Coordinates of C-alpha atoms in Angstrom, one line a residue:
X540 CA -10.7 -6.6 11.8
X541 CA -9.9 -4.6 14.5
X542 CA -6.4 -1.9 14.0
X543 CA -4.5 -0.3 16.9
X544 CA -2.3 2.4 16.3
X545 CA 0.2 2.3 18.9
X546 CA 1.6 5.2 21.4
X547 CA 4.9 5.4 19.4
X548 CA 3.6 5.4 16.0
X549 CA 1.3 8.5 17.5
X550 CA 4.3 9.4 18.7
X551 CA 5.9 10.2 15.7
X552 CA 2.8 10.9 13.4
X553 CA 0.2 12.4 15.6
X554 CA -2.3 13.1 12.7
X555 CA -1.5 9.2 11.4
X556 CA -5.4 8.1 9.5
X557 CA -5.7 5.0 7.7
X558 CA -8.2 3.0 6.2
X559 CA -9.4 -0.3 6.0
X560 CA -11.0 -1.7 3.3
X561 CA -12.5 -4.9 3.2
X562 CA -14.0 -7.2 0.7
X563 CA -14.8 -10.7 -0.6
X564 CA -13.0 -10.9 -4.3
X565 CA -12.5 -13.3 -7.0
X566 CA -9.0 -12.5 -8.3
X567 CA -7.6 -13.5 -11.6
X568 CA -4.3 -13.6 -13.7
X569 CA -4.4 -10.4 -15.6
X570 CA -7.5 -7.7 -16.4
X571 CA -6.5 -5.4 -19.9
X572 CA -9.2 -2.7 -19.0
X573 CA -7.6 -2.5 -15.5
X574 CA -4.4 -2.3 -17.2
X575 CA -6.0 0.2 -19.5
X576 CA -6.5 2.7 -16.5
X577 CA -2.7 2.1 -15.7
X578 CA -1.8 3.1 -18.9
X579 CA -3.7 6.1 -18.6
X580 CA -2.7 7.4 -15.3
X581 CA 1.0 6.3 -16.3
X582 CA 0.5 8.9 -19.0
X583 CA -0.1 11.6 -17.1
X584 CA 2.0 11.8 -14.8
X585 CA 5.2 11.1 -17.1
X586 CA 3.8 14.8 -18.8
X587 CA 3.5 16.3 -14.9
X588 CA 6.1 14.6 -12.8
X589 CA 9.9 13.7 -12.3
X590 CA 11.9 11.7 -10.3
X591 CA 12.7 14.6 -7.8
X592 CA 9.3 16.5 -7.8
X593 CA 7.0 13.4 -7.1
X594 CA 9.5 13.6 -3.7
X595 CA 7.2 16.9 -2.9
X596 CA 3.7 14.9 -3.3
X597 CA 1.8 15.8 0.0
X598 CA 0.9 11.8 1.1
X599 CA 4.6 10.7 -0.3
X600 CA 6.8 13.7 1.9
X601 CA 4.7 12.7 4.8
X602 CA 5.8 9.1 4.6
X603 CA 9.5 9.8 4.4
X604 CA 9.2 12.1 6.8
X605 CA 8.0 9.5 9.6
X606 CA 10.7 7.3 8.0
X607 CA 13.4 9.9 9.3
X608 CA 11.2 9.9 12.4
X609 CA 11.5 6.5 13.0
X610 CA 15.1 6.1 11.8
X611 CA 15.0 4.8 8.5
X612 CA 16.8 6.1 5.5
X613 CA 13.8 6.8 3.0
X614 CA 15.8 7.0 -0.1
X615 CA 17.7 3.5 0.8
X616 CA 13.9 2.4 1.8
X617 CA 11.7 4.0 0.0
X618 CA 8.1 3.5 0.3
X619 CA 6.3 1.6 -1.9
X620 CA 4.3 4.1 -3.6
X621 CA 7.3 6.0 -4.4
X622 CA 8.9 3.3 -5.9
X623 CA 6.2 2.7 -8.4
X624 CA 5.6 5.9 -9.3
X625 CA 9.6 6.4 -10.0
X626 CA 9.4 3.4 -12.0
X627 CA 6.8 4.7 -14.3
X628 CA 8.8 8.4 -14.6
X629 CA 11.7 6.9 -15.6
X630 CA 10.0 4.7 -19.0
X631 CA 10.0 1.2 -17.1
X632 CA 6.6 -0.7 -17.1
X633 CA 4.9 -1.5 -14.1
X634 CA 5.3 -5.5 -12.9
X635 CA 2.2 -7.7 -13.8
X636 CA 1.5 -9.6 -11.1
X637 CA -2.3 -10.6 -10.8
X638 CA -5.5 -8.4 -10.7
X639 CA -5.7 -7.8 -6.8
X640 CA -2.0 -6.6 -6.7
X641 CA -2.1 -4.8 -10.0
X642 CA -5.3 -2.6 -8.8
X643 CA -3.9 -1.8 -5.2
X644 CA -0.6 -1.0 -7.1
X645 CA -3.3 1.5 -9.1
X646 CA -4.6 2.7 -6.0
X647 CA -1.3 3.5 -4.5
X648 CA -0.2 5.3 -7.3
X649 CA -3.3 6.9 -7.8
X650 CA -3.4 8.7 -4.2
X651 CA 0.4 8.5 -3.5
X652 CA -0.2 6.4 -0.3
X653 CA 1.5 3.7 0.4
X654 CA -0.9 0.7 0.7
X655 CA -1.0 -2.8 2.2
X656 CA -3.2 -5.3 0.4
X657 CA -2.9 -8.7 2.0
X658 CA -5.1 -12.8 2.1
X659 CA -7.2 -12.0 5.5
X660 CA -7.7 -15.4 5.7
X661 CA -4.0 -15.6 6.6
X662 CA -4.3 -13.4 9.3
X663 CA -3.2 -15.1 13.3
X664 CA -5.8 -13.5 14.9
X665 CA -8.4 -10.5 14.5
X666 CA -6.1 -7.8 15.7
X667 CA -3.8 -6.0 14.0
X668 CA -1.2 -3.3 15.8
X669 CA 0.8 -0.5 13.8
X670 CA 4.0 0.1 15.7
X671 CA 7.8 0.7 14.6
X672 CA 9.9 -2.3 13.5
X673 CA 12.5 -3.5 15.9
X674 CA 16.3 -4.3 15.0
X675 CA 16.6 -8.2 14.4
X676 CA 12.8 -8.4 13.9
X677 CA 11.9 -11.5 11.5
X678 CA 10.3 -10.2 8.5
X679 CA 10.6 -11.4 4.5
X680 CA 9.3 -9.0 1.9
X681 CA 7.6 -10.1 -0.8
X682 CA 10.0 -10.8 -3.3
X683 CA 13.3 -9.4 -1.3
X684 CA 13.7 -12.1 1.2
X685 CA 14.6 -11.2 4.5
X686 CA 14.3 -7.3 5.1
X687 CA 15.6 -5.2 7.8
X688 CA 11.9 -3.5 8.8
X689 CA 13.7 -1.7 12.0
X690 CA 12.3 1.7 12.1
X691 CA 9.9 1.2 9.9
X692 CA 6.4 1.4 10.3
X693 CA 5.0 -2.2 10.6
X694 CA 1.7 -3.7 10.9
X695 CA 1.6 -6.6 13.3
X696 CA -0.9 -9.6 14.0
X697 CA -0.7 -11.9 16.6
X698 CA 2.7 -14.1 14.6
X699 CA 4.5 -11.0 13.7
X700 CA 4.6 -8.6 11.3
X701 CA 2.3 -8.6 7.8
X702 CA 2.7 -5.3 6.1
X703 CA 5.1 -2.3 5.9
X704 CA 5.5 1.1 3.6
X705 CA 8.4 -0.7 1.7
X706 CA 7.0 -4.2 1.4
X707 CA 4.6 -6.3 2.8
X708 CA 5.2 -9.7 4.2
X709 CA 5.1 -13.0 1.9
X710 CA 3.1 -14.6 4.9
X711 CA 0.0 -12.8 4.4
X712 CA 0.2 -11.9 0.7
X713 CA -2.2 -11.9 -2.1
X714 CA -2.4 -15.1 -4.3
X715 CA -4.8 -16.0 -7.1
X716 CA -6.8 -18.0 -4.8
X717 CA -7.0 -14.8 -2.2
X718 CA -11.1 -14.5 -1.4
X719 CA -11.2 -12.5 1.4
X720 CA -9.1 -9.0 0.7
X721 CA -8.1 -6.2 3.5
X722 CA -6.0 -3.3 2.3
X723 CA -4.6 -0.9 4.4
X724 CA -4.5 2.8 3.3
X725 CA -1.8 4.4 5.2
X726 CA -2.4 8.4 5.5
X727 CA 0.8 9.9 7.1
X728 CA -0.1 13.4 6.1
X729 CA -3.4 13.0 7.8
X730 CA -5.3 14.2 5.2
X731 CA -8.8 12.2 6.1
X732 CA -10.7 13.4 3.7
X733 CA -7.9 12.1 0.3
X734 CA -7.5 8.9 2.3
X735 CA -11.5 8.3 2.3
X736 CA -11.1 9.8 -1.5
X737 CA -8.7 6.5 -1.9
X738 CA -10.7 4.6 0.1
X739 CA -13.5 4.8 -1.8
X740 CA -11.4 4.5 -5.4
X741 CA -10.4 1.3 -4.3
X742 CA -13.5 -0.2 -3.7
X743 CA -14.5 0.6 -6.9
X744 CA -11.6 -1.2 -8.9
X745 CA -12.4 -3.9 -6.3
X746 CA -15.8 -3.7 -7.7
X747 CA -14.9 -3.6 -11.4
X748 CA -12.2 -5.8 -12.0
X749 CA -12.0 -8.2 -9.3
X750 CA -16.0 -8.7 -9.0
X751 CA -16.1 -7.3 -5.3
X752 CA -19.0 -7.9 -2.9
X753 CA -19.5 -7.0 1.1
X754 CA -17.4 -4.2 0.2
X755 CA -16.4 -2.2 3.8
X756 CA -14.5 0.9 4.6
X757 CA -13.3 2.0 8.2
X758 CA -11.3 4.7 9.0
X759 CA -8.9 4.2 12.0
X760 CA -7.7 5.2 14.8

C-alpha cells in the first residue's frame, strides 16, 4: 500500500508521522482475554484521568489542534480516540463490536492516537492520499450516516474517502469476514518514536487475538 501525505496536510502539520500496519487476520465475534486487557487499561486511567485533563494528552492536543488548523470544531468532532477514552472516564462501557475493531479501539486508547483500521481488500486502488476534507464531499461514517468530513483530515483511495480522525468510512470497514487488515496510525504530534511504540503494540494484539501472520509496519511520509 503506498500513502501520500499531501502539501496541505504538511501544511498544517509539518511534523505529521503515521504508520501503517499491515497483516493477514482471522477475525472473530468477541475475544474475553482481549477484553480482559480493556478492562485493565479502562481501570487505570479512570484512577489517572478526567474528562478535561485527557484534553492535555500529547498525541490527543495535537489532533485537535490540526482540527482547528483545518477548520473543524474539535469538541463538536472530536477525534475518535478522544471519544473512547471519555466514554470510559465517564463509567460507560466500551461498544463490542468484533475482535479486529475491539483491539484497534485498544490500540487507540492505549497510545491516544486516533487510528484507522479498515478491509484492504476493499481498497479502489493501491494508493492512498491524506489530504483535508472538502465541503459537500460524500462520505458515511460508520454508524452516523452521512458526515460532514470538510476540514477534516481524510484518507482518500482512488473512489473517495476511507478513513478520518472522527470516523472511518462504512465502504472500507472491518467485517467478520475481513482477512487482509491495514490500520492507519495517525501521529499529529510527530512523535516517531510513540507512534512506532503503537505500531508495534498493535501488531501484537493482531498477533494474539486475531491470529496475525505477514505482519508489516511502515512508517510514512
Amino acid at each position: 500500500m503506498n500513502i501520500i501525505v499531501s502539501n496541505e496536510i504538511k501544511s498544517v502539520c509539518p511534523e505529521f508521522v503515521g504508520a501503517a500496519v499491515e497483516a493477514r487476520v482471522r477475525n472473530s465475534q468477541f475475544c474475553q482475554e482481549l477484553w480482559n486487557e480493556i478492562h485493565i487499561l479502562e481501570d487505570r486511567f479512570r484512577q489517572t484521568l478526567t474528562t478535561e485533563s485527557l484534553k492535555d494528552m500529547p498525541s490527543i492536543a495535537a489532533t485537535r489542534r490540526v482540527y482547528k488548523a483545518c477548520g473543524k470544531d474539535p469538541s463538536r468532532y472530536r477525534p475518535a480516540s478522544e471519544q473512547l477514552i471519555r466514554r470510559m472516564l465517564q463509567g460507560k462501557e466500551l461498544y463490542q463490536i468484533d475482535t479486529l475493531v475491539d483491539l484497534v479501539n485498544l490500540a487507540s486508547i492505549a497510545f491516544g492516537y486516533s487510528i484507522g483500521g479498515f478491509d484492504a481488500d476493499k481498497f479502489v486502488g493501491n494508493t492512498l492520499t491524506l489530504g483535508i476534507g472538502r465541503e459537500g464531499e460524500p462520505y458515511e461514517g460508520i454508524g452516523r450516516g452521512p458526515l460532514n468530513i470538510a476540514g477534516l483530515p481524510v484518507y482518500r483511495d482512488a473512489q473517495g474517502g476511507v478513513g478520518t480522525p472522527t470516523s472511518d468510512n462504512e465502504r472500507t470497514k472491518m467485517t467478520l469476514e475481513t482477512t487482509h487488515l491495514v490500520v492507519l496510525i495517525n501521529g499529529y504530534d510527530g512523535n516517531r518514536e510513540r507512534v512506532m511504540e503503537n505500531a508495534q503494540y498493535l501488531k501484537q494484539l493482531i498477533e494474539r487475538f486475531a491470529s496475525g501472520s505477514d505482519c508489516s509496519i511502515t512508517l510514512y511520509p
